[in-house]
Structure formats: C-alpha cells, structure tokens
Amino acid sequence: MEKIKLVEATQMKSGIPDFSSGDVLNVHVRVIEGDKERIQQFQGVVIARHGAGMNATFTIRKVSDGVGVERIFPVHSPRLAKIEKVKEGHVRRAKLYYVRKLAAKAIRQKTNA
Amino acid sequence: MTSIFDESGQVIPCTVIEAGPCYVTQIRTKERDGYEAVQLGFGEKKERLVSKPLRGHFAKAGAKLARVVREFRGNGIAEMQPGQEFTVDRVFAKGDVVKVVGTSKGRGFQGVVKRHHFGGGARTHGQSDRMRAPGSIGSSSYPSRVFKGQRMAGRMGGTQITVRNLTVVGVIADSNLLLIKGSVPGAVNGVVEIHKLTTQQ
C-alpha cells in the first residue's frame, strides 16, 4: 500500500486552499484549443467534495443565464491552473444537492455567502 | 489501484506493480533441458524458510533467496548469465503492451447467478425459493444423464487468469515500480507474471 502512496505523491499538488462545501471558488481552468492554451474561469458554489488523496474531486455549481451549470474537477488535476477561494460559506451539510431546487437568493441565504 | 494524470490532464486508472529486481537463477538450455528459458527469482525469503536444496540452487547461481521463482521464454536468453539482475527499467518502457498472468481472488462456493451469470428465476408470479435457482439441467429419459460441462454452483475464483493488451503508463526505476493501465488479476500484494508483447494479441 505504501507503494501506491509513493506513486500518488508524485501526482499530487501542494498549495491547494483549504475549502469545503458552501464556499464560493473561482477555478482557473486551462483550455487547450488546437495549439493554443488559455485560461477559463469558472466561479460558483462548492456543492460537494468527494474522495480522498489522489482521487479527490469537487463539484462546483453556478447559474449561468438562468441555467444551472455544474462541473466536477479532480482536486489535483494539472488542468487546473489555480483554485481561488472567493467567499467562505457556512452550511450544515457536506453535500448541498438540495440547492439545485432553490432560487439564487435562497442559495445565498443558505450558504451565508 | 490508483489513478494518474497523463500529459493532457486525463485521468488514467492504473495498477502499481513492484516489478523487480529479479535475478537469473538458472538458464534452461535446449541441450540439457530440452527447451530454452530463463528462470527468474523475485522477492526475498529468510534463510531458515528456504529448503536446503533450494538454498544450494540459489547459491549456485549467486542469486538471493527468492520468494517466487518463475520461468520465462523469449529472445536473448543465450546472452544472460546466472545471477544477473533485472530492474524494471531494463525490461519495460512507457507505452509497452504487456499481458499479465495472475491468480484471481478466491470467491469460495458460489451459486450459478454469480458464477456463470445465470438470470435466476422470477421473484413474483407465485414463485418461492426460485430467485437464484439454476433451472433445468437437461432433458429427462433421453439422455437420462447430465452432460459433462453443465454449468452449476461450485468453487469460484482462485484460478489462473491472463489479461492481454494492457499498456504500461509509467516506469519508476528507483523503486522498481511499474504502472499498468487498468486492473490486473488477483488480490492486493498478490504475485503476477508480466510478459511483454511484441504485437497486439
């Protein structure tokens, strides 16, 4: 088992901010188009963190032009240039799947953000 | 198993295998043994746990007391020397296609639904005790027997399984680790044979 940790250690990033469900994050995603690379920002509420170590992921939800958009990112993905914590939220649950049914204002109130 | 990211940031599921160092314990030759092969030893064993004849066998080759000994056929055996060391990076490189032979996890005595993927019976329509039953095992007066090979409940797993066409996604030379895309047969810390394939099979 230590051998697996050895391999994972080479893959894992350091300096990832400590964040949890309810926080608002701004994620800088590297987008490769042809031979060009640019940064795309995706800002929204963390509604879930999943897994541990190398396989950890998090789900971010934002409402774009009235349409809810959710993206799942691996925490240690090299495609993520930067994870920025915009606001700290205060929630009572680890998984905020119920916010999908709520209006934008209600989400703000729920997450205290 | 774990996963790694490739150059494009894709997640690749992979198995970490400690592949070496292996030592040549014997060379089988056409003249002496009737076939050509190289006998490799892997792992270490305490001296008191190795039988005296085996100890002599390893001493003759100048190799360490190995936990596992396996024979491999292939090219370039004539140039090998007893006692020669093989590290993972000498044999494998990233992108190689391999087959992995191992002993699958033992499942014990299992019914036909798990063992042979039978559908089982109906849960409703007045059935009782038929949910995971095998159903009919053949006709009646002719042939008045059950055909050989009829799939039934029994011991499952613990047999030799070969998985072909797996790709090497990484080699870590200093700790002798091999990263293979996908899963391999057997339990954690089990022993497997890894064969390099020259062509896809």
CSV table of C-alpha atoms in Angstrom, one decimal:
chain,number,residue,atom,x,y,z
A,1,MET,CA,0.0,0.0,0.0
A,2,GLU,CA,2.9,2.4,0.7
A,3,LYS,CA,3.9,1.8,-2.9
A,4,ILE,CA,0.7,3.3,-4.1
A,5,LYS,CA,1.2,6.4,-1.9
A,6,LEU,CA,4.6,6.8,-3.4
A,7,VAL,CA,3.1,7.0,-6.8
A,8,GLU,CA,0.3,9.3,-5.7
A,9,ALA,CA,2.8,11.6,-4.1
A,10,THR,CA,4.4,12.4,-7.4
A,11,GLN,CA,1.0,13.3,-8.9
A,12,MET,CA,-0.5,15.4,-6.1
A,13,LYS,CA,-0.3,19.2,-6.0
A,14,SER,CA,0.5,21.2,-2.9
A,15,GLY,CA,-0.7,24.6,-2.0
A,16,ILE,CA,-4.4,23.9,-2.7
A,17,PRO,CA,-6.5,26.1,-0.5
A,18,ASP,CA,-8.5,24.5,2.3
A,19,PHE,CA,-12.1,24.7,1.1
A,20,SER,CA,-15.4,22.9,1.9
A,21,SER,CA,-19.0,22.7,0.7
A,22,GLY,CA,-20.7,26.1,0.7
A,23,ASP,CA,-17.6,28.1,-0.2
A,24,VAL,CA,-17.5,30.1,-3.4
A,25,LEU,CA,-14.5,29.3,-5.6
A,26,ASN,CA,-13.0,30.8,-8.7
A,27,VAL,CA,-11.4,28.0,-10.6
A,28,HIS,CA,-8.9,28.8,-13.4
A,29,VAL,CA,-9.1,26.0,-16.0
A,30,ARG,CA,-6.5,25.5,-18.7
A,31,VAL,CA,-8.4,25.2,-22.0
A,32,ILE,CA,-6.4,23.8,-25.0
A,33,GLU,CA,-7.7,24.8,-28.4
A,34,GLY,CA,-5.5,23.5,-31.2
A,35,ASP,CA,-2.0,24.5,-30.2
A,36,LYS,CA,-3.2,27.5,-28.1
A,37,GLU,CA,-3.7,27.4,-24.4
A,38,ARG,CA,-5.8,29.9,-22.5
A,39,ILE,CA,-7.3,30.2,-19.0
A,40,GLN,CA,-11.0,30.0,-18.5
A,41,GLN,CA,-12.5,31.0,-15.2
A,42,PHE,CA,-15.4,29.2,-13.6
A,43,GLN,CA,-16.9,30.7,-10.4
A,44,GLY,CA,-19.5,29.1,-8.3
A,45,VAL,CA,-20.5,27.4,-5.1
A,46,VAL,CA,-18.9,24.1,-4.0
A,47,ILE,CA,-21.8,21.7,-3.5
A,48,ALA,CA,-19.8,18.5,-2.8
A,49,ARG,CA,-16.3,17.2,-2.1
A,50,HIS,CA,-15.8,13.6,-3.0
A,51,GLY,CA,-13.0,11.0,-2.4
A,52,ALA,CA,-9.6,11.4,-0.8
A,53,GLY,CA,-6.0,11.7,-1.7
A,54,MET,CA,-5.2,11.5,-5.4
A,55,ASN,CA,-8.8,10.6,-6.4
A,56,ALA,CA,-10.4,13.6,-4.7
A,57,THR,CA,-12.9,15.6,-6.7
A,58,PHE,CA,-15.2,18.6,-6.0
A,59,THR,CA,-18.4,19.8,-7.7
A,60,ILE,CA,-19.0,23.5,-8.4
A,61,ARG,CA,-22.4,24.9,-9.3
A,62,LYS,CA,-23.2,28.2,-10.9
A,63,VAL,CA,-26.2,29.6,-12.6
A,64,SER,CA,-25.3,30.9,-16.0
A,65,ASP,CA,-28.0,32.9,-17.9
A,66,GLY,CA,-30.7,31.2,-15.8
A,67,VAL,CA,-29.3,27.7,-16.5
A,68,GLY,CA,-27.7,25.8,-13.7
A,69,VAL,CA,-24.2,24.6,-14.6
A,70,GLU,CA,-22.3,22.0,-12.6
A,71,ARG,CA,-18.7,20.9,-13.2
A,72,ILE,CA,-16.7,18.2,-11.4
A,73,PHE,CA,-13.0,18.7,-11.1
A,74,PRO,CA,-10.3,16.4,-9.8
A,75,VAL,CA,-8.6,18.4,-7.0
A,76,HIS,CA,-5.1,17.5,-8.2
A,77,SER,CA,-5.8,17.9,-11.9
A,78,PRO,CA,-2.9,19.6,-13.9
A,79,ARG,CA,-5.7,21.2,-16.0
A,80,LEU,CA,-6.5,23.5,-13.1
A,81,ALA,CA,-4.1,26.4,-13.1
A,82,LYS,CA,-5.4,27.9,-9.9
A,83,ILE,CA,-8.1,27.5,-7.3
A,84,GLU,CA,-9.1,30.7,-5.7
A,85,LYS,CA,-11.3,31.0,-2.6
A,86,VAL,CA,-13.7,33.9,-3.1
A,87,LYS,CA,-16.0,33.6,-0.1
A,88,GLU,CA,-16.3,31.2,2.8
A,89,GLY,CA,-19.7,29.7,3.3
A,90,HIS,CA,-21.4,28.4,6.3
A,91,VAL,CA,-23.6,25.3,5.8
A,92,ARG,CA,-24.8,22.5,7.8
A,93,ARG,CA,-24.4,19.7,5.3
A,94,ALA,CA,-21.5,18.2,3.4
A,95,LYS,CA,-23.4,17.7,0.2
A,96,LEU,CA,-25.6,20.6,-1.0
A,97,TYR,CA,-27.5,18.8,-3.7
A,98,TYR,CA,-30.7,20.4,-2.4
A,99,VAL,CA,-29.6,23.9,-3.7
A,100,ARG,CA,-30.5,22.7,-7.2
A,101,LYS,CA,-34.1,23.3,-6.4
A,102,LEU,CA,-33.6,26.7,-4.8
A,103,ALA,CA,-33.6,30.2,-6.3
A,104,ALA,CA,-30.4,32.2,-6.3
A,105,LYS,CA,-31.5,34.3,-3.4
A,106,ALA,CA,-32.3,31.3,-1.3
A,107,ILE,CA,-28.9,29.8,-2.0
A,108,ARG,CA,-27.2,33.0,-0.9
A,109,GLN,CA,-29.1,32.9,2.4
A,110,LYS,CA,-28.5,29.2,2.9
A,111,THR,CA,-24.7,29.4,2.4
A,112,ASN,CA,-24.4,32.7,4.3
A,113,ALA,CA,-22.2,33.9,1.5
B,1,MET,CA,-5.4,0.6,-7.9
B,2,THR,CA,-4.9,4.3,-8.2
B,3,SER,CA,-5.0,6.9,-11.0
B,4,ILE,CA,-2.5,9.3,-12.6
B,5,PHE,CA,-2.8,12.2,-14.9
B,6,ASP,CA,-1.4,12.0,-18.4
B,7,GLU,CA,0.2,14.9,-20.3
B,8,SER,CA,-3.2,16.2,-21.4
B,9,GLY,CA,-4.6,16.1,-17.9
B,10,GLN,CA,-6.7,13.0,-18.5
B,11,VAL,CA,-7.2,10.7,-15.5
B,12,ILE,CA,-5.8,7.2,-16.2
B,13,PRO,CA,-6.8,4.3,-13.9
B,14,CYS,CA,-3.7,2.2,-13.2
B,15,THR,CA,-2.3,-0.6,-11.1
B,16,VAL,CA,1.0,-0.2,-9.2
B,17,ILE,CA,3.2,-3.3,-9.5
B,18,GLU,CA,6.6,-3.9,-7.9
B,19,ALA,CA,8.4,-5.5,-10.8
B,20,GLY,CA,11.9,-6.3,-9.7
B,21,PRO,CA,14.7,-6.5,-9.0
B,22,CYS,CA,14.6,-10.1,-10.5
B,23,TYR,CA,17.7,-12.3,-10.5
B,24,VAL,CA,18.5,-15.0,-13.0
B,25,THR,CA,18.6,-18.2,-11.0
B,26,GLN,CA,19.1,-20.7,-13.9
B,27,ILE,CA,19.3,-20.8,-17.6
B,28,ARG,CA,17.4,-23.7,-19.3
B,29,THR,CA,19.1,-24.8,-22.5
B,30,LYS,CA,17.9,-26.9,-25.4
B,31,GLU,CA,20.8,-29.5,-24.9
B,32,ARG,CA,20.3,-30.0,-21.2
B,33,ASP,CA,16.6,-29.4,-20.6
B,34,GLY,CA,15.0,-29.7,-24.0
B,35,TYR,CA,13.8,-26.1,-24.1
B,36,GLU,CA,15.1,-22.6,-23.8
B,37,ALA,CA,14.0,-20.4,-20.9
B,38,VAL,CA,15.3,-18.2,-18.2
B,39,GLN,CA,14.4,-18.8,-14.6
B,40,LEU,CA,13.9,-15.6,-12.6
B,41,GLY,CA,13.7,-15.2,-8.9
B,42,PHE,CA,11.8,-12.3,-7.2
B,43,GLY,CA,11.5,-11.1,-3.6
B,44,GLU,CA,13.3,-12.2,-0.5
B,45,LYS,CA,12.9,-15.0,1.9
B,46,LYS,CA,14.5,-15.7,5.3
B,47,GLU,CA,17.2,-18.3,5.2
B,48,ARG,CA,15.5,-20.7,7.6
B,49,LEU,CA,12.4,-20.8,5.5
B,50,VAL,CA,14.2,-21.9,2.3
B,51,SER,CA,14.8,-25.7,2.0
B,52,LYS,CA,18.4,-26.8,1.7
B,53,PRO,CA,18.2,-28.0,-1.9
B,54,LEU,CA,16.7,-24.6,-2.9
B,55,ARG,CA,19.4,-22.8,-1.0
B,56,GLY,CA,22.0,-24.7,-3.0
B,57,HIS,CA,20.2,-23.9,-6.2
B,58,PHE,CA,20.3,-20.1,-5.5
B,59,ALA,CA,23.9,-20.3,-4.3
B,60,LYS,CA,25.0,-21.9,-7.5
B,61,ALA,CA,23.6,-19.0,-9.5
B,62,GLY,CA,24.9,-16.5,-7.0
B,63,ALA,CA,21.4,-15.1,-6.6
B,64,LYS,CA,19.5,-14.0,-3.4
B,65,LEU,CA,17.0,-16.4,-1.7
B,66,ALA,CA,13.9,-15.6,-3.8
B,67,ARG,CA,10.3,-15.8,-2.7
B,68,VAL,CA,9.0,-16.6,-6.1
B,69,VAL,CA,10.7,-18.5,-9.0
B,70,ARG,CA,9.2,-18.5,-12.5
B,71,GLU,CA,10.5,-19.4,-15.9
B,72,PHE,CA,10.1,-17.2,-19.0
B,73,ARG,CA,10.7,-18.0,-22.6
B,74,GLY,CA,11.8,-15.3,-25.1
B,75,ASN,CA,14.6,-13.8,-27.1
B,76,GLY,CA,18.1,-13.2,-26.0
B,77,ILE,CA,18.3,-15.9,-23.3
B,78,ALA,CA,21.6,-17.1,-24.6
B,79,GLU,CA,23.4,-13.9,-23.6
B,80,MET,CA,22.0,-14.0,-20.0
B,81,GLN,CA,24.2,-15.0,-17.1
B,82,PRO,CA,23.1,-16.7,-13.8
B,83,GLY,CA,22.9,-14.2,-11.0
B,84,GLN,CA,22.3,-11.3,-13.4
B,85,GLU,CA,20.0,-8.6,-12.1
B,86,PHE,CA,16.9,-7.3,-14.0
B,87,THR,CA,15.5,-4.0,-12.9
B,88,VAL,CA,12.1,-2.8,-14.2
B,89,ASP,CA,13.5,-0.1,-16.5
B,90,ARG,CA,15.8,-2.6,-18.2
B,91,VAL,CA,12.8,-4.6,-19.4
B,92,PHE,CA,9.9,-2.2,-19.7
B,93,ALA,CA,9.4,1.3,-21.0
B,94,LYS,CA,6.4,3.5,-21.1
B,95,GLY,CA,4.0,2.6,-23.9
B,96,ASP,CA,4.8,-1.1,-23.9
B,97,VAL,CA,2.0,-3.6,-24.4
B,98,VAL,CA,2.0,-6.4,-21.9
B,99,LYS,CA,0.0,-9.3,-20.7
B,100,VAL,CA,-0.4,-10.1,-17.0
B,101,VAL,CA,-0.9,-13.6,-15.6
B,102,GLY,CA,-2.1,-14.0,-12.1
B,103,THR,CA,-4.3,-16.0,-9.7
B,104,SER,CA,-7.8,-14.5,-9.4
B,105,LYS,CA,-9.3,-13.8,-6.0
B,106,GLY,CA,-11.0,-16.8,-4.5
B,107,ARG,CA,-14.7,-16.4,-4.1
B,108,GLY,CA,-15.5,-19.7,-2.3
B,109,PHE,CA,-18.5,-21.8,-3.2
B,110,GLN,CA,-20.8,-19.7,-5.3
B,111,GLY,CA,-24.2,-20.2,-6.9
B,112,VAL,CA,-24.9,-20.1,-10.7
B,113,VAL,CA,-26.1,-16.5,-10.7
B,114,LYS,CA,-22.7,-15.1,-9.5
B,115,ARG,CA,-20.5,-17.9,-11.0
B,116,HIS,CA,-22.0,-18.2,-14.5
B,117,HIS,CA,-24.2,-15.1,-14.8
B,118,PHE,CA,-27.4,-17.1,-14.9
B,119,GLY,CA,-30.5,-15.0,-14.8
B,120,GLY,CA,-32.2,-16.7,-11.9
B,121,GLY,CA,-35.9,-17.2,-11.6
B,122,ALA,CA,-38.9,-14.9,-11.2
B,123,ARG,CA,-39.3,-13.1,-7.9
B,124,THR,CA,-43.1,-12.9,-8.3
B,125,HIS,CA,-45.9,-14.8,-10.0
B,126,GLY,CA,-46.3,-17.3,-7.2
B,127,GLN,CA,-42.7,-18.3,-7.0
B,128,SER,CA,-41.0,-19.4,-3.9
B,129,ASP,CA,-37.3,-20.3,-3.4
B,130,ARG,CA,-36.7,-19.8,-7.2
B,131,MET,CA,-34.9,-16.5,-7.2
B,132,ARG,CA,-31.3,-17.6,-7.7
B,133,ALA,CA,-32.1,-21.2,-8.8
B,134,PRO,CA,-30.3,-22.7,-11.9
B,135,GLY,CA,-33.4,-24.1,-13.5
B,136,SER,CA,-33.4,-27.2,-15.7
B,137,ILE,CA,-30.1,-29.0,-16.1
B,138,GLY,CA,-31.2,-31.1,-19.1
B,139,SER,CA,-33.8,-33.4,-20.6
B,140,SER,CA,-35.4,-36.4,-19.0
B,141,SER,CA,-35.5,-40.0,-20.3
B,142,TYR,CA,-33.2,-39.2,-23.2
B,143,PRO,CA,-30.2,-38.8,-22.5
B,144,SER,CA,-31.0,-39.9,-18.8
B,145,ARG,CA,-27.9,-38.2,-17.7
B,146,VAL,CA,-26.4,-34.7,-17.2
B,147,PHE,CA,-24.0,-33.6,-19.9
B,148,LYS,CA,-20.4,-33.0,-18.9
B,149,GLY,CA,-19.5,-29.4,-18.5
B,150,GLN,CA,-23.1,-28.4,-17.4
B,151,ARG,CA,-22.6,-25.2,-15.5
B,152,MET,CA,-23.5,-25.5,-11.9
B,153,ALA,CA,-22.7,-24.0,-8.5
B,154,GLY,CA,-19.2,-24.6,-7.1
B,155,ARG,CA,-15.9,-23.1,-6.3
B,156,MET,CA,-15.3,-19.8,-8.0
B,157,GLY,CA,-12.1,-17.8,-8.4
B,158,GLY,CA,-8.6,-18.8,-7.4
B,159,THR,CA,-7.7,-19.8,-10.9
B,160,GLN,CA,-5.1,-18.6,-13.3
B,161,ILE,CA,-6.3,-15.6,-15.3
B,162,THR,CA,-4.4,-13.9,-18.2
B,163,VAL,CA,-5.2,-10.3,-19.2
B,164,ARG,CA,-3.8,-9.3,-22.5
B,165,ASN,CA,-3.1,-5.9,-24.2
B,166,LEU,CA,-2.5,-3.8,-21.1
B,167,THR,CA,-0.4,-0.7,-21.6
B,168,VAL,CA,2.5,0.4,-19.4
B,169,VAL,CA,1.8,4.0,-18.5
B,170,GLY,CA,4.8,4.6,-16.3
B,171,VAL,CA,8.0,3.1,-15.0
B,172,ILE,CA,9.6,4.3,-11.8
B,173,ALA,CA,13.2,3.0,-11.9
B,174,ASP,CA,14.4,3.8,-8.4
B,175,SER,CA,11.7,2.0,-6.6
B,176,ASN,CA,11.2,-0.7,-9.3
B,177,LEU,CA,7.5,0.2,-9.8
B,178,LEU,CA,5.5,-0.4,-12.9
B,179,LEU,CA,2.3,1.4,-13.7
B,180,ILE,CA,-0.1,-0.5,-15.8
B,181,LYS,CA,-3.3,0.9,-17.2
B,182,GLY,CA,-6.4,-0.9,-15.9
B,183,SER,CA,-6.7,-3.7,-13.4
B,184,VAL,CA,-4.8,-7.0,-13.1
B,185,PRO,CA,-5.9,-10.4,-11.8
B,186,GLY,CA,-5.6,-11.2,-8.1
B,187,ALA,CA,-5.6,-9.7,-4.7
B,188,VAL,CA,-3.6,-6.8,-3.3
B,189,ASN,CA,0.0,-7.9,-2.8
B,190,GLY,CA,-0.5,-11.0,-5.0
B,191,VAL,CA,2.1,-12.2,-7.4
B,192,VAL,CA,1.7,-11.8,-11.1
B,193,GLU,CA,3.8,-12.6,-14.2
B,194,ILE,CA,4.2,-9.7,-16.7
B,195,HIS,CA,5.1,-10.6,-20.3
B,196,LYS,CA,6.0,-8.0,-22.9
B,197,LEU,CA,4.0,-8.4,-26.1
B,198,THR,CA,5.6,-7.5,-29.4
B,199,THR,CA,2.3,-7.4,-31.2
B,200,GLN,CA,-1.3,-6.8,-30.1
B,201,GLN,CA,-3.0,-10.1,-29.4
